[in-house]
Tab-separated table of C-alpha atoms in Angstrom:
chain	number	residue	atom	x	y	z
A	24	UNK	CA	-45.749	43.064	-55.894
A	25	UNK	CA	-48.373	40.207	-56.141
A	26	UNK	CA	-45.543	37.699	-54.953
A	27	UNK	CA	-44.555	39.810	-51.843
A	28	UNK	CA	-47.448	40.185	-50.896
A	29	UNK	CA	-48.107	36.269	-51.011
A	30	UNK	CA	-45.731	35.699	-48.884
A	31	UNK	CA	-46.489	39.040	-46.573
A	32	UNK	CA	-49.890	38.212	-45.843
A	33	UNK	CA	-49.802	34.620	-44.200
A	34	UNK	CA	-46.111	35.324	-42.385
A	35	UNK	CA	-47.988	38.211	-41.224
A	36	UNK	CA	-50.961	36.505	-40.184
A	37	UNK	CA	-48.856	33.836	-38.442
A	38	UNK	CA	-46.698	36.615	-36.046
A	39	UNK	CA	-50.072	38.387	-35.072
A	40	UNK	CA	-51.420	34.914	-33.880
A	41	UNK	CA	-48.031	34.299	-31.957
A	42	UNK	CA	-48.391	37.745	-30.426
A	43	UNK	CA	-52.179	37.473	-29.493
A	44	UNK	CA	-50.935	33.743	-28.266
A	45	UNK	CA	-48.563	35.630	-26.255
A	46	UNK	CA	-50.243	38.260	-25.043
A	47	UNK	CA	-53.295	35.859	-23.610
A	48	UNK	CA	-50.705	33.699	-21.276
A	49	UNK	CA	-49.341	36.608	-20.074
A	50	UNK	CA	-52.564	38.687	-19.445
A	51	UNK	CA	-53.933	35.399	-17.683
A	52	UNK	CA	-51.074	34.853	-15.433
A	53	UNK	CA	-51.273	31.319	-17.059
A	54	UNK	CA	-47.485	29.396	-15.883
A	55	UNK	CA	-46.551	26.913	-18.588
A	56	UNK	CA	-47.632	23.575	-17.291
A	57	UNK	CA	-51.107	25.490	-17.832
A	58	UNK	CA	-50.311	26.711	-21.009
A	59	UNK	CA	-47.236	27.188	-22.559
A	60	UNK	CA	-46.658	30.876	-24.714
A	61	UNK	CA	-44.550	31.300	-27.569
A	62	UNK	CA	-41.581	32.634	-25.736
A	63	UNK	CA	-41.487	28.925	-24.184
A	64	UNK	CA	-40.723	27.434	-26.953
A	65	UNK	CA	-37.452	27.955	-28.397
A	66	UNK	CA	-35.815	26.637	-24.993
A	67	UNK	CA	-37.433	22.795	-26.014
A	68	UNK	CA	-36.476	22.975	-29.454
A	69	UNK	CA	-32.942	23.653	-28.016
A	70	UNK	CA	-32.898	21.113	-25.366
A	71	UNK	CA	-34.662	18.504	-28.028
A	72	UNK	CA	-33.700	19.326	-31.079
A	73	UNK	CA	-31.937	16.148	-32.453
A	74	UNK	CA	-35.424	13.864	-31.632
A	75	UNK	CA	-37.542	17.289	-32.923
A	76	UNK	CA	-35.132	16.060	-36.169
A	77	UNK	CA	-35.581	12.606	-35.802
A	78	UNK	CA	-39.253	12.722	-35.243
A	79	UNK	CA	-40.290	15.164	-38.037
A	80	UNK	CA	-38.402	13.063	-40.854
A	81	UNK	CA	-40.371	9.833	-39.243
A	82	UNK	CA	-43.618	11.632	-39.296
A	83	UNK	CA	-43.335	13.215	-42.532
A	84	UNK	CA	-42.253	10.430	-44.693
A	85	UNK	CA	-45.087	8.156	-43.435
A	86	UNK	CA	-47.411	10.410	-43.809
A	87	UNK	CA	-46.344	11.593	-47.542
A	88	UNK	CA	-46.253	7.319	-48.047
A	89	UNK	CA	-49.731	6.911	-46.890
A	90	UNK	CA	-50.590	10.204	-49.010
A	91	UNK	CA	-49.252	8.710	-51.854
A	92	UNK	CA	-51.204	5.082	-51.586
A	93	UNK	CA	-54.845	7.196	-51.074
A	94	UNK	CA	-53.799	9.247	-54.181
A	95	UNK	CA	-53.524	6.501	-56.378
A	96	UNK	CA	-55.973	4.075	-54.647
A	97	UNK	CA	-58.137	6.822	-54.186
A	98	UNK	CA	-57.868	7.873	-58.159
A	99	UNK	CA	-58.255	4.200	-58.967
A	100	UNK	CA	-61.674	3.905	-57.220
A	101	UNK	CA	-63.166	7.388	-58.069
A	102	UNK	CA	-62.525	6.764	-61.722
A	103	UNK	CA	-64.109	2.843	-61.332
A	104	UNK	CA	-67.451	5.387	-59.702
A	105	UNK	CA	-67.215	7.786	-62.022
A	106	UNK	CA	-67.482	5.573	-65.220
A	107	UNK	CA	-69.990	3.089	-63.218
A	108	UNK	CA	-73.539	4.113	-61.952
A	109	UNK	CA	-73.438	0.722	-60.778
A	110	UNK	CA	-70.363	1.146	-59.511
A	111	UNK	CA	-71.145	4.447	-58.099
A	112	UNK	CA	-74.311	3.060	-56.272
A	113	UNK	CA	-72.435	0.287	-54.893
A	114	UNK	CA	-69.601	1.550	-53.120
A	115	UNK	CA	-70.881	5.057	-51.818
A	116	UNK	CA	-72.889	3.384	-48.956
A	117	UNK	CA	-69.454	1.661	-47.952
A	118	UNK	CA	-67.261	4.810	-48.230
A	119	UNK	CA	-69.525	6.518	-46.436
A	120	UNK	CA	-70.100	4.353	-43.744
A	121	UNK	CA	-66.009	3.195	-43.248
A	122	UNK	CA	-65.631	7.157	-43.284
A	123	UNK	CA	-68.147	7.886	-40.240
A	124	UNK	CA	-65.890	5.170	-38.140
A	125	UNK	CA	-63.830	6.955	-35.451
A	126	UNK	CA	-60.708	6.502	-36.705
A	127	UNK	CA	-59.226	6.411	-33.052
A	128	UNK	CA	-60.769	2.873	-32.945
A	129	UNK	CA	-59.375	1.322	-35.558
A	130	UNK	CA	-55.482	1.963	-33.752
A	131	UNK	CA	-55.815	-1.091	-31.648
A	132	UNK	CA	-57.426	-3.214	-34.302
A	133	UNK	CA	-54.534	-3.061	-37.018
A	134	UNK	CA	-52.324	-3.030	-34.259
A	135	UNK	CA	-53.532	-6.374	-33.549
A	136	UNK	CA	-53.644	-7.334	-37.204
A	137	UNK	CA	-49.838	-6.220	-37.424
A	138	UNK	CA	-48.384	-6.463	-34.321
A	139	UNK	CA	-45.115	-4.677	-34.401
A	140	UNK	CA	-45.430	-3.746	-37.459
A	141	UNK	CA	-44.864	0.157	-36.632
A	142	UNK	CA	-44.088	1.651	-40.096
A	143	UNK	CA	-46.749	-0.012	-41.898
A	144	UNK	CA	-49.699	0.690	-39.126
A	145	UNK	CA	-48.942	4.238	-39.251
A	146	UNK	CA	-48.693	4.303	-43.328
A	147	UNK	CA	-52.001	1.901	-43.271
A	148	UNK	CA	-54.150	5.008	-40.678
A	149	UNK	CA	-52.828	7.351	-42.657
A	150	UNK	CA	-53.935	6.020	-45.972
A	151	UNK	CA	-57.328	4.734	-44.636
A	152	UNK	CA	-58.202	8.488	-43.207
A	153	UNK	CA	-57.249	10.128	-46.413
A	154	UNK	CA	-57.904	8.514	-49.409
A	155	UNK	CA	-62.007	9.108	-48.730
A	156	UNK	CA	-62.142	13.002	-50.107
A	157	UNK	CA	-59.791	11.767	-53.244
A	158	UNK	CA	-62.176	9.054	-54.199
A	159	UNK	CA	-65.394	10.695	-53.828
A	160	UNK	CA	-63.678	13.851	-55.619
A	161	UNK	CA	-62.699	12.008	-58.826
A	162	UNK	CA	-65.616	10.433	-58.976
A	163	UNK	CA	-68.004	13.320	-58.697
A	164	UNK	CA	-65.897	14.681	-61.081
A	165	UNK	CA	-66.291	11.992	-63.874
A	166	UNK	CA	-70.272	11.070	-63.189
A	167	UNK	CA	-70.887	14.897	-64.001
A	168	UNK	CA	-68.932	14.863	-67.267
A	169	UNK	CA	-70.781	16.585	-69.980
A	170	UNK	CA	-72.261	14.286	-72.042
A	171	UNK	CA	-72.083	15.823	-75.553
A	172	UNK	CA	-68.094	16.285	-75.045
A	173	UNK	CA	-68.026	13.022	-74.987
A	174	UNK	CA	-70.647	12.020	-77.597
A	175	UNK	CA	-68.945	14.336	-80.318
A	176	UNK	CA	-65.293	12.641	-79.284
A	177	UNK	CA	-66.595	9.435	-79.930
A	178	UNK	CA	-68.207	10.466	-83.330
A	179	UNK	CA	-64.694	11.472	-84.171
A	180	UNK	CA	-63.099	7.815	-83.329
A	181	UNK	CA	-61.653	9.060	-80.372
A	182	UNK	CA	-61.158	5.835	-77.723
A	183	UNK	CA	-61.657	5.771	-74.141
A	184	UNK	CA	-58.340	6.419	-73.392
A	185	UNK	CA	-58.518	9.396	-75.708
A	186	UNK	CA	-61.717	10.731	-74.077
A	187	UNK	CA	-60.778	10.350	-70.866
A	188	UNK	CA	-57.395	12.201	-71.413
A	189	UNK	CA	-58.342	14.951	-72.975
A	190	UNK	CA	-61.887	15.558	-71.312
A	191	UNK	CA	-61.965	13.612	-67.930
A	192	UNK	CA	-58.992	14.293	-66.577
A	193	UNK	CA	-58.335	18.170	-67.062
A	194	UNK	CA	-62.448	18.354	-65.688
A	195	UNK	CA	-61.020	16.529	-62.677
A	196	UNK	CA	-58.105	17.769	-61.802
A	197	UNK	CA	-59.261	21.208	-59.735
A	198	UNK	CA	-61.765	19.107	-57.893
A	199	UNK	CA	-58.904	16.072	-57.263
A	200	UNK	CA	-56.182	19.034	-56.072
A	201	UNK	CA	-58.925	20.770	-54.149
A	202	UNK	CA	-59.733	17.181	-52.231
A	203	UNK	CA	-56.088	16.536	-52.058
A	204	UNK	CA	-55.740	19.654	-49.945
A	205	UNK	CA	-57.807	18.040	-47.454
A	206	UNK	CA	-56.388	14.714	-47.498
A	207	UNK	CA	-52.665	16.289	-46.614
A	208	UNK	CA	-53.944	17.618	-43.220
A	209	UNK	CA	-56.035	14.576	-42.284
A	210	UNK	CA	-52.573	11.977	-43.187
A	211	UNK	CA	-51.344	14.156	-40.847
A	212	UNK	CA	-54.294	13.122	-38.357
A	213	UNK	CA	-54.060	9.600	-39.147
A	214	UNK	CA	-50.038	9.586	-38.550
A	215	UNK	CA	-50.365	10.772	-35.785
A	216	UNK	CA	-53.358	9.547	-33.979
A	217	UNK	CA	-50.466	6.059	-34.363
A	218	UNK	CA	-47.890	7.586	-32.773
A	219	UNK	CA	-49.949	8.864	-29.687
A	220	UNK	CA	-51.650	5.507	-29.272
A	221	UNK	CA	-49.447	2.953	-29.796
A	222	UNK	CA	-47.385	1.768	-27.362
A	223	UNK	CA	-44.506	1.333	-29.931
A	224	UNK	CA	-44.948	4.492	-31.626
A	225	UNK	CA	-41.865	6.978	-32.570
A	226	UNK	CA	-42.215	10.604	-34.292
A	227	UNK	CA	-43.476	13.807	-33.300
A	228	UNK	CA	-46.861	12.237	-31.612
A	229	UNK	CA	-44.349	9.784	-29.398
A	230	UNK	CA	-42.478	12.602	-28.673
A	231	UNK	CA	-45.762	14.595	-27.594
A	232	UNK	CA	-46.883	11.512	-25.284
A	233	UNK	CA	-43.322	11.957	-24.168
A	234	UNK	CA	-43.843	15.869	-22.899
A	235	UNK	CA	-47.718	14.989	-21.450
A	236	UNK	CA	-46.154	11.743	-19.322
A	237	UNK	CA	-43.272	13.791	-17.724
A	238	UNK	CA	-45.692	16.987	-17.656
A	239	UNK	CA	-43.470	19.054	-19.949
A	240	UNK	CA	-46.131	21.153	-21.606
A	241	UNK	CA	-43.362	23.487	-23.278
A	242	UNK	CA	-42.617	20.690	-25.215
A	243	UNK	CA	-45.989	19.551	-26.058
A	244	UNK	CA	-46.810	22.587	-27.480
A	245	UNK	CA	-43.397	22.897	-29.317
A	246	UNK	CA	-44.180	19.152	-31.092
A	247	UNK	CA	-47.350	20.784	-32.048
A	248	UNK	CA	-46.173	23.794	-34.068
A	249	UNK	CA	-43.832	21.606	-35.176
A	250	UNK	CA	-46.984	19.348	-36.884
A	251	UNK	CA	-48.515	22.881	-37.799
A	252	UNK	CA	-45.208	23.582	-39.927
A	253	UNK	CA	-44.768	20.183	-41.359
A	254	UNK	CA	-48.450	20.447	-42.768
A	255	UNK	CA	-48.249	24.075	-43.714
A	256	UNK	CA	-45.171	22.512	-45.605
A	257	UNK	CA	-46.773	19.916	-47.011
A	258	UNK	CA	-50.448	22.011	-47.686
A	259	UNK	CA	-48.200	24.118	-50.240
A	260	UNK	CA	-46.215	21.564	-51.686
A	261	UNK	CA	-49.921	20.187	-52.935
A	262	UNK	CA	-50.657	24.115	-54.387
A	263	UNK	CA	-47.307	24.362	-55.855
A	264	UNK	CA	-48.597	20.905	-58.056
A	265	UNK	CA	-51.846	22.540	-58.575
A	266	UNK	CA	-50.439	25.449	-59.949
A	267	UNK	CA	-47.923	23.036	-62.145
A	268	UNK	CA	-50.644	20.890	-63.526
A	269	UNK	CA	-54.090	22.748	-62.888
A	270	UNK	CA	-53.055	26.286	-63.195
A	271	UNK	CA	-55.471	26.972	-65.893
A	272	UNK	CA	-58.662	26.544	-63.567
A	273	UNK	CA	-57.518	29.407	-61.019
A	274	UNK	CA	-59.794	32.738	-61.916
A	275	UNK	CA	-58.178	35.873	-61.474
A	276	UNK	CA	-59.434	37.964	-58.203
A	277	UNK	CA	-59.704	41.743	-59.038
């Protein structure tokens, strides 16, 4: 019963949005190069449906490549914080101020840096706009390690290695999945923000610029549900690996 109803509630939640999305175009009068409804849709994912394929597989694997590079850069830099005040002190100021930068503005730089270097731009933006919650994550996690875990460890003998495997990382692993939730959806933002920009750019976001320059708003809207499904994909991917590897930190709602 608890199964259904987890997958009941958000396909449930999703057709009442469609039908309130619905309902609002048609109770305006809105035509679709105003706004595009639902019942639009399924016409451009007809008519487009081999660069709908093309495009998703482009965006999705860059985005799950830059993903993976702020996962393990990002783990590699909280953990340097978390075991160094000085550390810690020294790179927070940076993070935080790289992290306030419009990432929109840094599209032209690296495109200058790498010109024509497509693939590894849009890995690069979506690495640089996603790695930030990982890193601070892990490393609040670590600095706020209890001390006298670790203090009766070492009494034992145990190493570093020791103390950080069987302390450190179960502490940090709900707060490194909960931060990794957030990264997936702003990848997502930095893969595309490449695509829409760049004059070379291929995947779903070309394929949006595509719809807005010939003024085909069905299909602009289509690419975006399209985005909305590949992250929704993606979003539960991460909470099937949560449930895998941090399962044990999940309290049960009554």
């Amino acid at each position: 019963m608890r199964s259904v109803q987890k997958v009941a509630v958000p396909v449930g939640a999703i057709v009442v949005f469609l039908l309130l999305w619905e309902f609002l175009v048609w109770v305006n009068g809105w035509p679709n190069y105003v706004m595009a409804s639902p019942s639009d849709l399924p016409d451009a994912y007809i008519r487009f449906w081999s660069l709908f394929v093309e495009g998703s597989w482009q965006t999705l694997w860059r985005t799950v490549a830059g993903l993976a590079l702020a996962v393990i850069f990002g783990t590699l830099l909280g953990m340097v914080m978390g075991f160094s005040r000085i550390a810690r002190d020294a790179l927070y100021p940076l993070l935080v101020g790289f992290n306030a930068i419009p990432k929109a503005t840094l599209v032209p730089v690296l495109a200058l840096l790498f010109i024509g270097q497509h693939n590894f731009n849009t890995v690069l933006m979506a690495f640089l706009i996603s790695f930030f919650p990982i890193a601070v994550s892990v490393g609040i996690g670590l600095s706020t390690l209890e001390p006298e875990y670790r203090d009766i460890l070492r009494s034992l003998g145990a190493s570093r290695l020791t103390i950080f495997r069987k302390i450190a990382l179960p502490k940090t692993l709900p707060e490194f999945f909960g931060a990794l939730k957030v990264s997936v959806t702003l990848a997502f933002i930095g893969t595309n923000l490449v695509e829409i920009i760049s004059p070379h750019g291929r995947g779903l976001g070309a394929l949006f610029l595509s719809g807005q320059t010939n003024s085909n708003y069905p299909l602009m809207f289509a690419v975006l549900i399209a985005l909305a499904v590949l992250g929704i994909i993606l979003y539960y991917a991460v909470v099937m690996l949560e449930k895998i590897f941090a399962g044990w930190a999940e309290r049960p709602q009554h």
